[in-house]
Structures are given as C-alpha cells and as structure tokens.
C-alpha cells in the first residue's frame, strides 16, 4: 500500500503476510490481539484523523495512558502522513501548553480526565479523548472496521515523529525524526539482537519515549514478534509474564526492582533469551547480581532521542559490564575533544555520531540544530566517554548536566529557574545523586534570602507546575553554594557532599 520509504510499509509487512499471527499476548502467553487487528485499528485511526482535518505533515500531539489503542494511534498517525508527537503523561497543563504552542498540532488527543485542562490550550486543533481502555471521543469517531483508507505517500526524509527532549536552558527541543531514521535503526536492531516471529517481548516501558515507542515497539513489529503489553512497569507483572516470554527491554531501575523481588529465579527466567538495558547507565553491581541470580548477562546499549540507538554490546561475544558496547552497523561514532578533534584511545571526550539514525534537527530551532548537528552530519551528543583497547565504549559523564532518574531525563536548569523565582529564595542548584532504586535522585540545594524557609513552602510553589518525576526528592537549605573563581557553582562538589544521602 505504500512505497518502501514509508515507515508503515516496513512495520506492516508482517501484518500483510501473517494477519492472524499474534501481536499482543496475555501474561500466560495466550494470543490476544493479532497483527491484522492492530493494523486494522491503525487504519481506522488514520481515517478518523483525516476526517478531523489532518493533512500530511501535520502534528498529532498525544498525551494518553499506555494502551494498544494508543499504539494504533501512533501507527494511524504515520499512515495518514502525520507526525506523531507523544507527550509524557506526567506533564502538567503548563508544560503541555508550551508543546502545543510550539508544535501547532492540527489534532490533540488527551485522556478524558484532562480534557477540561487541555481544551483551552488546543487552540484551533481538533481535540479528541482516549482513555486507558481505548474509550473516548476518538473511539466514537472511528469508521466501521474494514473501511478502506487511502494512505498518504511519504518520502524517506519526511517526518514521522517529533519527540521533545528537555532543553539544558529550560526550553524543550522537538527532535524531528524521519521515516528513514526510525526504519533504518529498527532494522539494524532486529538483526543485531536477532529478533524473530518466535520472540515474545515483555513491553513494560512508557510509549511516549524513544525506548518504549521506537526501540521496543518498532523492533517487535518489524520482526513479527509478539509483546506482552503491560500498562506500566510492575515487577510482579513482569515476573508473571517471564516464563512464556523471551526478551525484556528495560531501564536499569527495572532490573534493580526485579532483583529486589524474591520471585526472580533462574527457573523463572529459563525461557528468556535476552535482557536488554538502556536509557541510563547500569551499575556494574546490578549487572553482576543479575548474572548470578538468573544466569543471563544483561546486554546494555546506548542511544538518545535525537539519534535512536548508537551502540550495543554484542549478541554473541562478551557483554562487558559498565560499557555500552560497540557502534551499531551503519552508525559512525567518534570521541572528540572540545575542538572536535578525535582523542586518543582511552582518553575522555564527547561522543559524536553520524548515520541514517541521526535526526533531522530540532523543530523550528535552526540555531540549536546548528550548535549540535555539524554540517557534515556529525551530531554532538554531549555524552562524555572513553573507548577501551577492545573498542568497547564507556560513558563517563554528561556534558549537559542532565539527571536521569528512573529512566527519565531531568534538566536541572528548568527546576532551578522555577525555585529561584520563589519569593524568599536567593538561588538553588539541582543535582542528581546516587539512589538505589532510581539510579539517580533529583535533589535541590537552596540558599534562602534572609529568613528561614521550609521544604513545604517550596513544594507548595512547584508541586502543581512540575511533573512529579522532575520534583526533587529532598530540599537542602545551605548558607551558600560552592563556587569556583569564575563564579560558577561547583556541582561536582555538591554531588560529592550529598553522594550518600540515599545509601
Ligand atoms: P533520551 O534522549 O531520553 O533517550 O536520553 C539520552 C541520554 O541518556 C543519552 O544522551 C545518555 O546520556 C543517556 N543514556 C542512554 N543510554 C545510556 C546508557 N546505556 N548508559 C549511560 N547513559 C545512557
């Protein structure tokens, strides 16, 4: 139905050759929803979007709970030639307002419980609702099953999605991802990780982020695998699904929580062939404990919203703890100094990547795009790393000062600005410190102006304006922040001071 440049033509290949094959399975492994039903649903979504006014290239902004219907909405948007724009379900109305103003979608889809908040922000866009059970005004707008739908042709470089990443300066940037960006990366991963129609992937990641939406979903679809589609991560639900599953993709927090659960045993993991981790660094300790407990060696990979996946430990061969492995086939990677000159092997530098996986730039931010994407195609990731003698890449830090808590990225600047605006506060520094469950926990170190302030006062100001995952776990009041001679706050010193706060 589409030419081969179209992401959907590749994702739907299995649906056309084996429509009755299961896409979704129940936890006990029994088939639930077939490939044919999933893509049939996607086609109806596409028709409803077009009827609501969607033209090729239009954005569809979506803040809904995870469900198979939400996946159909993703596929339907791309089928209709639209650009899928998923939003973290934790974003507050203030945050959503920014994305809608910036991306000017022609269709907005939200949970029915948010409709009153979102409606005034949607402007001229058509507003639909969709709940966790697939009900809402969007479900009511779907045409009858089997209604034919003429898909919009798209070229390889046309956009399929925009995913917002938080900006270091507080403003989020929309990473523009083309059909070819997404298709090429997923095809590489299917081969590299050996996914086949026999695989059953436990899908417990959110689908508003590159990991759950593209890595997990697109890899499953492209390979013809099936998924146990869990609404959210829950250790017991993952363990229930494990005996009849073959693969899990998770953030390190999944693995630490599973290790905390006595039901995780070698027997329970006996049918599994692959445990993949990414989105944040996995501690060597977690890697080793997982090996000892299950007999499986976690395969760690590294990627980001702007580039899809860049590196992976090998499927065969040593999966080296603490490293993110080698550049994926087709992905060029170099580690460079501040001038962009490659550093010697073993030295620390910033990772740059180039290849069909690298995005098309930031939505309506040519200046930001030019700062991070070189004219010859190299993308400056901001991740600091080294390469060892065998070619394994190890990430050692983040030039951009980002905190990753429970797999979610938090940019301190955004929280600092909000705290600094509160009356009675002089300044603040937000940092990440080691946390046994979240990997890193966000904490705020605050200097009050001239009166004693309390944690409750700060929380009352920012609690309703900031997504929960971004909110500091602790507020520490100090007389002054450590600074260097240039007047810069020494976050490194703060991280050292508070490194054992949660241990
Ligand atoms: P995101 O755009 O949300 O996917 O976040 C991307 C960032 O997460 C990267 O730039 C890295 O800083 C970090 N990241 C992803 N995977 C890993 C990993 N395996 N180890 C260390 N950091 C990682």
XYZ file of C-alpha atoms and ligand atoms in Angstrom:
526
model
C 0.000 0.000 0.000
C 2.994 2.330 0.394
C 6.374 2.548 -1.219
C 9.295 1.184 0.716
C 10.341 4.599 2.049
C 7.258 4.648 4.212
C 7.854 3.502 7.778
C 4.457 1.817 7.817
C 5.192 -0.268 4.735
C 8.034 -1.836 6.706
C 6.221 -2.101 10.039
C 3.107 -3.584 8.413
C 4.933 -6.239 6.393
C 4.152 -8.923 8.928
C 0.518 -7.807 9.194
C 0.042 -8.353 5.459
C 1.805 -11.717 5.250
C 0.542 -13.178 8.559
C -2.517 -11.173 9.661
C -3.623 -13.842 12.134
C -0.275 -14.009 13.929
C -0.457 -12.597 17.448
C 0.932 -9.137 18.140
C -0.204 -8.895 21.766
C -0.239 -11.827 24.157
C -1.642 -12.173 27.631
C 0.727 -12.736 30.527
C 0.238 -16.512 30.271
C 1.400 -16.407 26.651
C -2.039 -16.873 25.087
C -2.591 -14.832 21.894
C -4.699 -11.733 22.428
C -4.653 -9.191 19.559
C -3.489 -10.198 16.065
C -1.276 -8.201 13.713
C -4.248 -7.866 11.363
C -6.418 -6.419 14.142
C -3.704 -3.974 15.235
C -3.154 -2.593 11.745
C -6.900 -2.635 11.032
C -7.315 -0.481 14.136
C -4.489 1.785 12.974
C -6.203 2.243 9.620
C -9.414 3.321 11.335
C -7.427 5.775 13.465
C -5.850 7.172 10.308
C -9.286 7.648 8.734
C -10.627 9.397 11.854
C -7.643 11.762 11.925
C -8.043 12.679 8.272
C -11.774 13.258 8.803
C -10.839 15.608 11.668
C -8.733 17.679 9.300
C -5.258 16.090 9.399
C -3.147 16.793 6.311
C 0.236 15.194 5.558
C 2.939 16.828 7.676
C 0.517 17.918 10.413
C 1.420 17.129 14.013
C -0.773 14.951 16.226
C 0.002 15.738 19.881
C -0.885 12.873 22.197
C -0.909 12.731 26.000
C -2.663 9.480 26.850
C -2.194 6.406 29.025
C -0.413 3.438 27.524
C -2.761 1.106 25.634
C -2.886 -0.845 22.384
C -5.252 1.824 21.054
C -2.564 4.415 21.784
C -0.197 2.305 19.653
C -2.815 2.191 16.910
C -2.959 5.972 17.151
C 0.812 6.164 16.624
C 0.633 3.862 13.596
C -2.509 5.555 12.265
C -0.933 8.999 12.505
C 2.075 7.886 10.474
C -0.171 6.053 7.984
C -2.115 9.268 7.409
C 1.147 11.112 6.697
C 1.028 12.882 10.070
C 3.801 13.493 12.572
C 3.311 11.697 15.892
C 4.093 13.836 18.920
C 3.789 11.885 22.168
C 3.903 13.694 25.500
C 4.881 12.336 28.886
C 1.689 11.617 30.841
C 3.284 13.363 33.833
C 3.398 16.774 32.146
C 1.250 19.438 33.774
C -1.099 21.715 31.824
C 1.551 24.486 31.905
C 4.060 22.153 30.331
C 1.592 20.867 27.721
C 0.752 24.477 26.820
C 4.348 25.042 25.710
C 4.406 21.957 23.471
C 1.092 22.818 21.822
C 2.147 26.406 21.162
C 5.497 25.300 19.787
C 4.327 22.396 17.642
C 0.937 23.808 16.489
C -0.663 20.370 16.028
C -3.841 20.031 13.994
C -5.085 17.238 16.271
C -4.626 16.844 20.034
C -5.537 13.652 21.879
C -5.665 13.542 25.684
C -7.083 11.441 28.480
C -10.748 12.293 29.189
C -9.751 13.338 32.725
C -7.508 16.066 31.247
C -9.932 17.334 28.598
C -11.080 20.399 30.587
C -7.462 21.459 31.208
C -6.263 20.818 27.673
C -9.246 22.177 25.684
C -8.340 25.856 26.243
C -4.754 25.111 25.178
C -5.619 23.252 21.984
C -6.466 26.420 20.006
C -7.699 25.586 16.527
C -6.660 21.935 16.810
C -9.282 19.210 16.882
C -9.384 17.732 20.397
C -10.109 14.032 20.916
C -10.033 11.962 24.104
C -8.771 8.409 24.570
C -8.603 6.579 27.898
C -6.576 3.598 29.086
C -9.314 1.209 27.879
C -9.380 2.725 24.408
C -12.636 4.621 25.066
C -13.328 8.323 24.459
C -14.344 10.646 21.648
C -11.636 9.233 19.364
C -13.063 5.711 19.701
C -16.503 7.105 18.811
C -15.113 8.828 15.715
C -13.650 5.643 14.217
C -15.222 4.410 10.965
C -16.573 0.861 10.736
C -13.950 -1.915 10.718
C -12.721 -2.671 7.229
C -13.500 0.798 5.833
C -10.882 1.331 3.108
C -8.313 4.047 3.722
C -6.073 5.643 1.104
C -2.752 6.321 2.803
C -0.693 9.425 2.172
C 2.603 8.749 0.362
C 5.692 9.934 2.256
C 9.366 10.205 1.351
C 12.287 8.806 3.337
C 13.148 12.218 4.819
C 9.588 13.232 5.676
C 8.889 13.416 9.383
C 7.184 10.533 11.174
C 7.564 11.852 14.727
C 8.693 14.718 16.897
C 9.870 13.796 20.394
C 10.590 16.602 22.795
C 13.758 16.405 24.848
C 14.160 18.786 27.765
C 16.468 21.658 26.912
C 19.515 22.446 29.027
C 18.405 26.052 29.082
C 14.952 25.042 30.249
C 13.266 25.133 26.846
C 12.366 21.753 25.432
C 13.507 20.946 21.926
C 11.472 18.895 19.474
C 13.689 16.256 17.840
C 12.435 15.695 14.292
C 12.630 12.033 13.269
C 12.084 10.925 9.694
C 10.600 7.726 8.314
C 14.104 6.600 7.303
C 15.622 7.463 10.712
C 13.172 5.183 12.502
C 13.013 2.388 9.937
C 16.771 2.060 9.488
C 17.530 1.940 13.200
C 14.862 -0.650 13.977
C 16.010 -2.838 11.095
C 19.556 -2.727 12.407
C 18.415 -3.660 15.918
C 16.256 -6.569 14.726
C 19.332 -8.107 13.073
C 21.794 -7.224 15.827
C 19.629 -8.587 18.627
C 18.264 -11.474 16.475
C 14.551 -10.801 16.889
C 12.231 -13.243 15.056
C 8.489 -14.034 14.980
C 9.156 -16.553 17.773
C 10.066 -13.812 20.218
C 7.741 -12.653 22.972
C 8.876 -9.272 24.284
C 7.790 -8.016 27.702
C 6.833 -4.406 26.955
C 6.693 -2.501 30.257
C 8.159 0.829 29.072
C 6.148 4.013 28.514
C 5.314 4.718 24.866
C 5.949 8.483 24.966
C 9.729 7.967 24.914
C 12.083 6.639 22.237
C 12.870 3.469 24.213
C 9.317 2.119 24.519
C 7.872 3.678 21.378
C 10.603 3.040 18.843
C 13.121 0.566 20.205
C 10.637 -1.848 21.785
C 7.560 -1.372 19.586
C 9.204 -0.972 16.190
C 11.621 -3.849 16.770
C 8.729 -6.136 17.731
C 6.624 -5.067 14.735
C 9.441 -5.301 12.208
C 10.473 -8.758 13.328
C 6.931 -10.122 13.599
C 7.455 -10.805 17.308
C 4.655 -10.567 19.839
C 4.523 -8.496 23.014
C 3.097 -8.741 26.497
C 1.961 -5.143 26.617
C 1.916 -4.017 30.258
C 0.384 -0.643 31.132
C 3.424 0.224 33.274
C 6.372 -1.413 34.949
C 5.311 -3.643 37.811
C 7.829 -6.226 38.996
C 5.199 -8.862 39.709
C 3.511 -8.401 36.337
C 6.883 -8.739 34.567
C 7.658 -11.859 36.597
C 4.232 -13.313 35.764
C 4.972 -12.866 32.059
C 8.563 -14.099 32.175
C 8.042 -17.911 31.945
C 6.426 -17.640 28.498
C 8.423 -14.659 27.227
C 11.812 -14.491 25.514
C 13.003 -10.890 25.853
C 12.796 -7.827 28.095
C 13.815 -4.260 27.312
C 14.175 -2.069 30.371
C 15.848 0.818 32.106
C 18.269 -0.086 34.916
C 15.571 0.616 37.526
C 13.557 -2.329 36.161
C 16.466 -4.614 36.883
C 17.114 -3.335 40.420
C 13.424 -3.677 41.273
C 13.244 -7.175 39.844
C 16.326 -8.134 41.846
C 14.520 -6.925 44.985
C 11.734 -9.409 44.280
C 12.248 -12.941 45.650
C 10.192 -14.384 42.773
C 13.055 -13.661 40.375
C 14.816 -17.008 39.981
C 16.883 -18.848 37.405
C 13.884 -21.105 36.726
C 11.540 -18.226 36.097
C 13.997 -16.740 33.583
C 14.706 -20.082 31.882
C 12.662 -19.351 28.727
C 14.187 -15.894 28.267
C 16.942 -15.402 25.703
C 17.679 -11.678 26.062
C 17.633 -8.961 28.712
C 18.413 -5.500 27.314
C 19.083 -2.356 29.339
C 19.472 1.262 28.328
C 18.400 4.917 28.725
C 20.667 5.286 31.778
C 23.869 3.668 32.999
C 23.523 0.246 34.611
C 25.670 -0.200 37.670
C 28.267 -2.951 37.415
C 26.833 -4.325 40.657
C 23.364 -4.725 39.101
C 24.900 -6.422 36.059
C 26.755 -8.922 38.256
C 23.827 -9.615 40.562
C 21.597 -10.253 37.546
C 24.107 -12.706 36.128
C 24.412 -14.554 39.425
C 20.659 -14.707 40.054
C 19.329 -15.565 36.580
C 22.296 -16.944 34.668
C 21.705 -14.273 31.969
C 24.106 -11.481 31.077
C 22.334 -8.166 30.524
C 23.014 -6.607 27.114
C 23.483 -2.854 27.600
C 23.016 -0.414 24.755
C 23.188 3.362 24.397
C 21.080 5.791 22.446
C 19.137 9.004 22.666
C 16.005 10.644 21.329
C 17.897 12.537 18.619
C 19.851 9.586 17.287
C 17.885 6.448 18.101
C 20.303 3.706 19.167
C 24.028 4.248 18.654
C 25.902 1.420 20.338
C 25.224 -2.015 21.749
C 27.065 -4.760 23.483
C 27.332 -7.798 21.213
C 24.725 -10.539 20.979
C 27.473 -13.095 20.792
C 30.765 -12.319 22.453
C 31.451 -10.580 25.716
C 28.801 -8.211 27.096
C 31.073 -6.076 29.188
C 29.555 -4.609 32.375
C 29.841 -0.840 32.686
C 30.212 -0.392 28.915
C 27.686 0.293 26.171
C 29.486 -1.892 23.631
C 30.312 -1.010 20.034
C 28.833 1.333 17.415
C 25.926 -0.378 15.646
C 26.351 -1.334 11.980
C 25.874 1.781 9.828
C 26.492 4.155 12.762
C 29.774 6.077 12.723
C 30.994 7.105 16.179
C 33.951 9.222 17.244
C 35.103 10.587 20.593
C 36.419 14.130 20.281
C 37.859 16.984 22.332
C 36.381 20.484 22.630
C 37.743 21.374 19.150
C 36.148 18.359 17.526
C 39.473 16.533 17.150
C 39.363 12.801 17.922
C 41.065 11.990 21.247
C 43.488 9.114 21.736
C 42.035 5.740 22.656
C 41.475 5.637 26.422
C 41.125 9.423 26.717
C 37.822 11.084 27.664
C 35.992 13.082 25.034
C 32.482 13.784 23.789
C 30.706 11.227 21.608
C 29.670 12.329 18.129
C 27.642 10.087 15.857
C 26.697 10.103 12.190
C 24.449 7.818 10.163
C 20.921 7.169 8.910
C 19.788 7.074 12.554
C 20.597 10.751 13.209
C 17.577 13.061 13.359
C 16.653 15.937 11.027
C 17.221 18.720 13.561
C 15.201 20.495 16.242
C 11.715 21.675 15.325
C 11.827 25.379 14.473
C 15.173 25.857 16.229
C 17.755 26.252 13.454
C 20.177 27.865 15.911
C 20.075 24.933 18.359
C 20.284 22.493 15.462
C 23.398 24.225 14.139
C 25.011 24.083 17.608
C 24.619 20.331 17.889
C 24.468 18.969 14.346
C 27.568 19.675 12.266
C 27.091 20.486 8.560
C 28.819 17.215 7.631
C 26.217 15.206 9.587
C 28.034 14.553 12.885
C 25.743 15.006 15.896
C 27.373 16.214 19.113
C 25.715 14.031 21.755
C 27.102 15.782 24.834
C 27.872 12.385 26.383
C 31.435 12.023 27.610
C 33.021 8.652 27.019
C 36.145 6.584 26.515
C 36.933 3.692 24.199
C 38.972 0.797 25.593
C 41.621 -1.247 23.795
C 38.986 -3.687 22.510
C 36.709 -0.955 21.176
C 34.088 -1.037 23.936
C 32.644 2.406 24.696
C 32.145 3.503 28.307
C 30.058 6.572 29.127
C 31.664 8.520 31.956
C 29.508 11.616 32.292
C 27.159 14.050 30.672
C 28.495 17.290 29.423
C 24.988 18.636 29.511
C 24.453 18.191 33.247
C 21.311 16.113 32.872
C 19.963 13.903 35.668
C 18.421 10.543 34.781
C 16.012 9.362 37.440
C 14.163 6.080 36.946
C 14.978 6.272 33.226
C 13.573 9.797 32.796
C 15.731 12.759 31.929
C 15.563 15.801 34.131
C 17.357 19.022 33.270
C 18.343 20.844 36.466
C 18.146 24.261 34.880
C 14.386 24.041 34.441
C 13.820 23.240 38.133
C 16.388 25.768 39.329
C 14.681 28.567 37.427
C 11.355 27.680 38.997
C 12.784 27.505 42.531
C 14.781 30.708 42.111
C 11.581 32.557 41.196
C 10.027 31.793 44.586
C 9.962 34.770 46.901
C 12.480 34.418 49.705
C 14.890 32.230 47.731
C 18.250 33.552 46.601
C 19.461 30.702 44.457
C 19.480 26.983 44.025
C 21.408 24.133 42.481
C 19.636 20.984 41.380
C 21.739 17.854 41.082
C 21.416 14.095 40.773
C 22.834 11.848 43.477
C 23.075 8.038 43.526
C 19.844 6.349 44.533
C 19.469 2.574 44.920
C 16.101 2.462 43.178
C 16.033 5.363 40.716
C 19.696 5.255 39.697
C 19.853 8.967 40.406
C 17.554 11.053 42.592
C 16.928 14.744 41.963
C 17.761 16.935 44.973
C 17.684 20.694 45.362
C 20.281 22.620 47.340
C 18.833 26.009 48.203
C 20.065 29.312 49.593
C 17.267 31.320 51.242
C 17.402 35.111 51.186
C 17.104 36.317 54.723
C 14.543 34.221 56.510
C 14.218 30.549 57.277
C 12.299 28.660 54.586
C 10.866 25.173 54.663
C 10.657 22.323 52.206
C 6.850 22.568 52.362
C 6.910 26.184 51.163
C 8.999 25.269 48.107
C 6.892 22.216 47.329
C 3.690 24.247 47.536
C 5.051 26.542 44.809
C 6.354 23.988 42.342
C 4.293 20.864 43.138
C 1.470 21.641 40.729
C 3.665 23.114 37.992
C 6.257 20.408 37.558
C 5.833 16.758 36.577
C 6.276 14.521 39.583
C 9.333 12.728 38.226
C 11.150 16.058 37.999
C 10.372 17.149 41.543
C 13.306 16.990 43.945
C 13.177 14.136 46.448
C 14.862 16.330 49.080
C 15.419 20.047 49.609
C 18.539 21.037 51.488
C 18.976 24.575 52.800
C 22.553 25.881 52.968
C 24.069 29.310 53.712
C 25.883 29.447 50.342
C 26.680 27.367 47.244
C 30.271 26.346 46.484
C 31.719 28.365 43.583
C 34.928 28.436 41.583
C 36.972 31.538 40.859
C 34.912 32.213 37.751
C 31.808 32.359 39.915
C 30.419 29.071 38.576
C 28.551 26.844 41.010
C 30.568 23.693 41.638
C 28.029 20.965 41.124
C 30.713 18.336 41.305
C 31.458 19.352 44.890
C 27.767 19.262 45.753
C 27.402 15.797 44.263
C 30.289 14.615 46.426
C 28.851 16.180 49.564
C 25.481 14.516 49.109
C 26.540 11.296 47.397
C 25.499 9.109 50.331
C 22.170 10.766 51.011
C 20.204 7.704 49.896
C 22.674 4.921 50.583
P 16.960 10.166 25.909
O 17.031 11.175 24.847
O 15.870 10.388 26.872
O 16.894 8.790 25.350
O 18.294 10.262 26.780
C 19.512 10.075 26.157
C 20.626 10.101 27.138
O 20.540 9.036 28.075
C 21.964 9.900 26.469
O 22.447 11.079 25.880
C 22.815 9.401 27.609
O 23.276 10.479 28.402
C 21.829 8.591 28.429
N 21.950 7.150 28.171
C 21.212 6.377 27.371
N 21.610 5.095 27.440
C 22.642 5.046 28.306
C 23.487 4.015 28.814
N 23.330 2.737 28.459
N 24.453 4.369 29.692
C 24.619 5.644 30.076
N 23.844 6.668 29.656
C 22.864 6.370 28.778
